[in-house]
mmCIF file of C-alpha atoms in Angstrom:
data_model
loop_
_atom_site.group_PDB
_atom_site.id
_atom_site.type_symbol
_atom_site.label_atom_id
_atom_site.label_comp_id
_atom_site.label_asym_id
_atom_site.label_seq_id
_atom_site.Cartn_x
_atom_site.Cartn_y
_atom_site.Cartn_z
ATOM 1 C CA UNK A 1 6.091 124.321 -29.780
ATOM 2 C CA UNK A 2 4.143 120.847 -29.024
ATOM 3 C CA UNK A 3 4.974 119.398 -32.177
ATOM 4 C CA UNK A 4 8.296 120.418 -32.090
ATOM 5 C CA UNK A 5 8.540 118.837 -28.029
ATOM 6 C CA UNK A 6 6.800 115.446 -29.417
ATOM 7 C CA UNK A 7 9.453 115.468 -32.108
ATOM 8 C CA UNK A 8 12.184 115.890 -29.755
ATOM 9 C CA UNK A 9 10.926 113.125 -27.261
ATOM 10 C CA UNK A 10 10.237 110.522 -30.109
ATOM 11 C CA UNK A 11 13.610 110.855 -31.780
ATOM 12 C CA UNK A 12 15.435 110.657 -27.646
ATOM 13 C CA UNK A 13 13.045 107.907 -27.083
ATOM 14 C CA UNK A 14 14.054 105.942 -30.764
ATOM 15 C CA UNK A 15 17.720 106.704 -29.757
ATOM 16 C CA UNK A 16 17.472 104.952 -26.152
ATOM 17 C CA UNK A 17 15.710 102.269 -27.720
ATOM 18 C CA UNK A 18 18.624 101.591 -30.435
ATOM 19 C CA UNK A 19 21.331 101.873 -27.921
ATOM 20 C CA UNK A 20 19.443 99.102 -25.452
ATOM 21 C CA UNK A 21 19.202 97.174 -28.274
ATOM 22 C CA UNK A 22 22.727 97.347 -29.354
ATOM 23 C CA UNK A 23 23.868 96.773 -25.578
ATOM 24 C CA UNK A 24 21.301 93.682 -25.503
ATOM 25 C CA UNK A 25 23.400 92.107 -27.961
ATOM 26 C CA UNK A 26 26.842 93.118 -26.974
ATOM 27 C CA UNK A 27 26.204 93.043 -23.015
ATOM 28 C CA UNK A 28 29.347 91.759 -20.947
ATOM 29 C CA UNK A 29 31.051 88.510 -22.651
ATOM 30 C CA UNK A 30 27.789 86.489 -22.740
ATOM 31 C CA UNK A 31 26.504 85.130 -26.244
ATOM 32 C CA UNK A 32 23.363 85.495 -27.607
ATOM 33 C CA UNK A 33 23.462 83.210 -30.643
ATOM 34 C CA UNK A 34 23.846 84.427 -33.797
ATOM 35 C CA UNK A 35 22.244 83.249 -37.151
ATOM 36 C CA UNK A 36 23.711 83.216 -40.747
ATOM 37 C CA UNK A 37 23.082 82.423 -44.299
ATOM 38 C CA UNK A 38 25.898 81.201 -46.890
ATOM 39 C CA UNK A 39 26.476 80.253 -50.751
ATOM 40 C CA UNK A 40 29.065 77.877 -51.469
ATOM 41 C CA UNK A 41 31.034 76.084 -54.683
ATOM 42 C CA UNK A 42 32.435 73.142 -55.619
ATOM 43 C CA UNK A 43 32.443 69.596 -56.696
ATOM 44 C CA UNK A 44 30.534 66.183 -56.034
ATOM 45 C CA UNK A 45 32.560 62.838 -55.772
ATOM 46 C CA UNK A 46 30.044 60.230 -57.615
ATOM 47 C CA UNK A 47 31.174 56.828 -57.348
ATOM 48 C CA UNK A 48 29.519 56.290 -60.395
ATOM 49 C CA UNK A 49 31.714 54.544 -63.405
ATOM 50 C CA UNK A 50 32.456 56.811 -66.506
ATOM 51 C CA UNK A 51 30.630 59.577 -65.013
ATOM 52 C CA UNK A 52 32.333 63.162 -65.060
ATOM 53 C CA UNK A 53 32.078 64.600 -61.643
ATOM 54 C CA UNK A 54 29.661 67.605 -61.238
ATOM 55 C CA UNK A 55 30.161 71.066 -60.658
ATOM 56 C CA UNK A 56 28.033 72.053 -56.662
ATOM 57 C CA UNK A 57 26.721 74.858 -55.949
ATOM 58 C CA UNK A 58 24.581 75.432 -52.697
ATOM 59 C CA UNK A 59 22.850 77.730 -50.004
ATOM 60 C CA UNK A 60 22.992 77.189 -46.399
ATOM 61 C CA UNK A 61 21.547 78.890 -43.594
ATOM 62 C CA UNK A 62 22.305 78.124 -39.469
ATOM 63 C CA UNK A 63 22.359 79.536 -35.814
ATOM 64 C CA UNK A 64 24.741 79.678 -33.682
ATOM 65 C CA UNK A 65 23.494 78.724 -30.277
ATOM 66 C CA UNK A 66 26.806 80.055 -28.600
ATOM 67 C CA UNK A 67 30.528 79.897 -30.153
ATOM 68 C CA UNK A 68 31.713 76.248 -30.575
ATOM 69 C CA UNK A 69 27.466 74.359 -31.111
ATOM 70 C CA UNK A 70 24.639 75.394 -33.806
ATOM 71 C CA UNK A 71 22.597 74.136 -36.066
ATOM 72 C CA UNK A 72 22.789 74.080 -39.925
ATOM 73 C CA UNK A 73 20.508 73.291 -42.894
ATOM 74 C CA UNK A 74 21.934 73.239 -46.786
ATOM 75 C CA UNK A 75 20.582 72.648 -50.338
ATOM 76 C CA UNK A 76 23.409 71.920 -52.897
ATOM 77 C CA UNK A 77 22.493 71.327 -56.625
ATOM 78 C CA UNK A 78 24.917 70.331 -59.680
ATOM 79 C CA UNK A 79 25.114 71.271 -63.251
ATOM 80 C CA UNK A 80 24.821 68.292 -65.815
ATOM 81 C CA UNK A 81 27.363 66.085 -66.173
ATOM 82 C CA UNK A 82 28.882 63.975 -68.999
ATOM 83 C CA UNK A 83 27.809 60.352 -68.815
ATOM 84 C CA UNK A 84 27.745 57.671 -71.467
ATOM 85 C CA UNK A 85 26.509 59.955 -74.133
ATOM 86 C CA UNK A 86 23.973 61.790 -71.681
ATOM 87 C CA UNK A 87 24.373 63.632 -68.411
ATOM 88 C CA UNK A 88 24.197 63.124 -64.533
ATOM 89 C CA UNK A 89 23.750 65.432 -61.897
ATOM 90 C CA UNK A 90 23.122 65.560 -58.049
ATOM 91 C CA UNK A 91 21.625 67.563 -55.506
ATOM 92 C CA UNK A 92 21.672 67.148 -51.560
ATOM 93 C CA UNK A 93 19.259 67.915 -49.136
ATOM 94 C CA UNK A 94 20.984 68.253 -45.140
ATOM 95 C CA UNK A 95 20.042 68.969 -41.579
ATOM 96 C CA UNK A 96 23.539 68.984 -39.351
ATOM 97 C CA UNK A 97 24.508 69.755 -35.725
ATOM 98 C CA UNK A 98 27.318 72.039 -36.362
ATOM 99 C CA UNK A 99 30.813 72.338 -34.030
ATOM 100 C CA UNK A 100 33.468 75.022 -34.215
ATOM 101 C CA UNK A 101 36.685 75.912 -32.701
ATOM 102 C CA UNK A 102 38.239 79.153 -33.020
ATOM 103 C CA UNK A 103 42.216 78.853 -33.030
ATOM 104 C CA UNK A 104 43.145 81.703 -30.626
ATOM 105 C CA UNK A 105 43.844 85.222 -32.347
ATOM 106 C CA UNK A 106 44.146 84.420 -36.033
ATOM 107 C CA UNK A 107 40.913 84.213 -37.007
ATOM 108 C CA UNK A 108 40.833 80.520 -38.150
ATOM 109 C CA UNK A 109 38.635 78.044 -37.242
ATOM 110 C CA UNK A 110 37.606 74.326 -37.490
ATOM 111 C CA UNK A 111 34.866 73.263 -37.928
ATOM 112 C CA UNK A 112 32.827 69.951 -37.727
ATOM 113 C CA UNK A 113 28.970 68.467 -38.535
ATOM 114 C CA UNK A 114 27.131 65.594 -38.070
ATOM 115 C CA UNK A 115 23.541 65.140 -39.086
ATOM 116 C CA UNK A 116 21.172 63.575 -41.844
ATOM 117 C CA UNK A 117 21.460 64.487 -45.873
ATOM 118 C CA UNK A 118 18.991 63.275 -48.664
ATOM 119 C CA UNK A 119 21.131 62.671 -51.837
ATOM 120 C CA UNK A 120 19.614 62.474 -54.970
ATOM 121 C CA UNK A 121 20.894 61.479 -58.073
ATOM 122 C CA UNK A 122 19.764 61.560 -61.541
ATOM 123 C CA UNK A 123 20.751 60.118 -65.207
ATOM 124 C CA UNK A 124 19.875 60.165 -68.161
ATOM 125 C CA UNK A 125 22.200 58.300 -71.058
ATOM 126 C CA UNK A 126 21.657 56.246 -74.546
ATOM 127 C CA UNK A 127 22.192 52.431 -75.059
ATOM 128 C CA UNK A 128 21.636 51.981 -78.591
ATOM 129 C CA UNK A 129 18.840 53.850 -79.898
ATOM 130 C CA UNK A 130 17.554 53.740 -75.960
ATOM 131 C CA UNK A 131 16.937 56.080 -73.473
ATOM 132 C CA UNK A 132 17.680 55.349 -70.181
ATOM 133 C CA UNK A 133 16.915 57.062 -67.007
ATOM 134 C CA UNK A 134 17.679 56.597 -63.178
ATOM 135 C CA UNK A 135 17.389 57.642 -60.872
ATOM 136 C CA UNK A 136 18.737 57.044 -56.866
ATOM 137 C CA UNK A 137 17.665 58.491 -53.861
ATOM 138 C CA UNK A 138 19.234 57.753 -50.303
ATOM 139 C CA UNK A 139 18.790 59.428 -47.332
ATOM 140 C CA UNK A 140 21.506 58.347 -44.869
ATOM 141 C CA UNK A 141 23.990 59.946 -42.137
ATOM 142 C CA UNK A 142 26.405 62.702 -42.997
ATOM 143 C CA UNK A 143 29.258 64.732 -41.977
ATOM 144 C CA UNK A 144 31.906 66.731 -42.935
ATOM 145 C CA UNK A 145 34.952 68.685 -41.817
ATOM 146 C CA UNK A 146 36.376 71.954 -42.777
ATOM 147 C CA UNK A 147 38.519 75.069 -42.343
ATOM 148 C CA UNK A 148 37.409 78.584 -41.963
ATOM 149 C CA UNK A 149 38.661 82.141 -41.611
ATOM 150 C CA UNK A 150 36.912 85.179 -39.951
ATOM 151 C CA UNK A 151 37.381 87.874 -42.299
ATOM 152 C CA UNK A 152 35.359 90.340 -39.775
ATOM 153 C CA UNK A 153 32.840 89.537 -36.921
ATOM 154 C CA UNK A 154 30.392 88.964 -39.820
ATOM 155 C CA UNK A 155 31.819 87.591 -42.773
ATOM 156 C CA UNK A 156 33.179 84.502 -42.523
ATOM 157 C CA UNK A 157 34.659 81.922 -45.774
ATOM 158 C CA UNK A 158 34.893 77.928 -45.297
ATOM 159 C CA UNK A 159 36.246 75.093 -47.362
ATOM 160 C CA UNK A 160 34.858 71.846 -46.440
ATOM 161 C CA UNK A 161 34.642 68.245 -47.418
ATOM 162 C CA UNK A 162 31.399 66.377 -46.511
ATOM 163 C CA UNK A 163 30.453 62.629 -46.882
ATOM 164 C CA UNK A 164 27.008 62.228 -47.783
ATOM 165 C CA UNK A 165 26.666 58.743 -47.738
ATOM 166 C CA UNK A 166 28.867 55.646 -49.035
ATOM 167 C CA UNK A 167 29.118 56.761 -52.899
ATOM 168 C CA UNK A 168 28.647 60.707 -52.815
ATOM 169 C CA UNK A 169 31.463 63.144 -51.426
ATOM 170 C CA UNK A 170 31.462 67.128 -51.394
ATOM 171 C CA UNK A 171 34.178 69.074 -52.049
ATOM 172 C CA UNK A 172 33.460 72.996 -51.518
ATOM 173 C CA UNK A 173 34.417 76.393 -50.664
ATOM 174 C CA UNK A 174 31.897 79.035 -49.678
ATOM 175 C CA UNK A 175 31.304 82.441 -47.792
ATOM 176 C CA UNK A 176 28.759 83.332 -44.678
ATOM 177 C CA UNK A 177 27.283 86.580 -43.405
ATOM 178 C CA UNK A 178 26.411 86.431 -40.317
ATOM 179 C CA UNK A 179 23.639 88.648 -38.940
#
């Protein structure tokens, strides 16, 4: 009968524990921040001539301190690209302050950054019977604007354009799950 008592307080004791978590989270109207992680697509915008533009593809992770201001970090590679003969390709490095606003009841929102991205960009190509590689690396200030719709409290998908510097653009769509 002891074990069975010990059982019975452990399992009311787990249960009171879940539940003040849960209200922790949800108490009243306040916010409590919430953090998510994300995978997006797209394309960059090299102002490079005769260079195809390359296909992006990215993480990103943030936190939302409270609806509208968080924080955001994001890693966005490319495939290889066709240029003179060879290939380019591009990958991003970004820290951003993060702003949103949520249009009343539908679910949409805009959304806005502003921070620092490291762009790096790599080709390799033939002149002659030459191979040439460069390779350019800038680290400058970045931002971007987008559009996003909440598909459910924790799922969230976002197209947004970013400018990464004065000869690299982003164009890309991507999804969030919010934890």
């Amino acid at each position: 009968m002891k074990t069975l008592q010990k059982t019975l307080l452990a399992v009311a004791a787990g249960s009171l524990l879940s539940m003040g978590a849960q209200a922790a989270v949800s108490y009243g109207n306040g916010y409590t921040g919430q953090p998510y992680i994300g995978a997006k697509v797209g394309q960059f915008d090299l102002d490079v001539d005769g260079a195809d533009d390359p296909t992006a593809y990215g993480i990103y992770g943030g936190y939302n301190f409270d609806p509208n201001f968080g924080i955001e970090a994001e890693y966005v590679g490319s495939d290889d690209a066709d240029y003179r003969g060879g290939d380019i390709d591009a990958k991003t490095y970004g820290a951003y302050g993060t702003y949103r606003y949520a249009f009343p009841n539908t679910g949409l929102y805009a959304k806005g950054k502003l921070g620092v991205a490291r762009t790096e960009v790599e080709s390799n190509y033939n002149v002659g019977a030459l191979n040439v590689s460069q390779s350019d690396k800038d680290t400058n200030l970045a931002g971007g604007v987008g559009l996003g719709y909440s598909v459910n409290p924790d799922f969230s998908v976002e197209a947004e354009y970013d400018m990464l510097g004065s000869d690299t653009d982003l164009m890309t769509v991507g999804a969030q799950l919010k934890f």
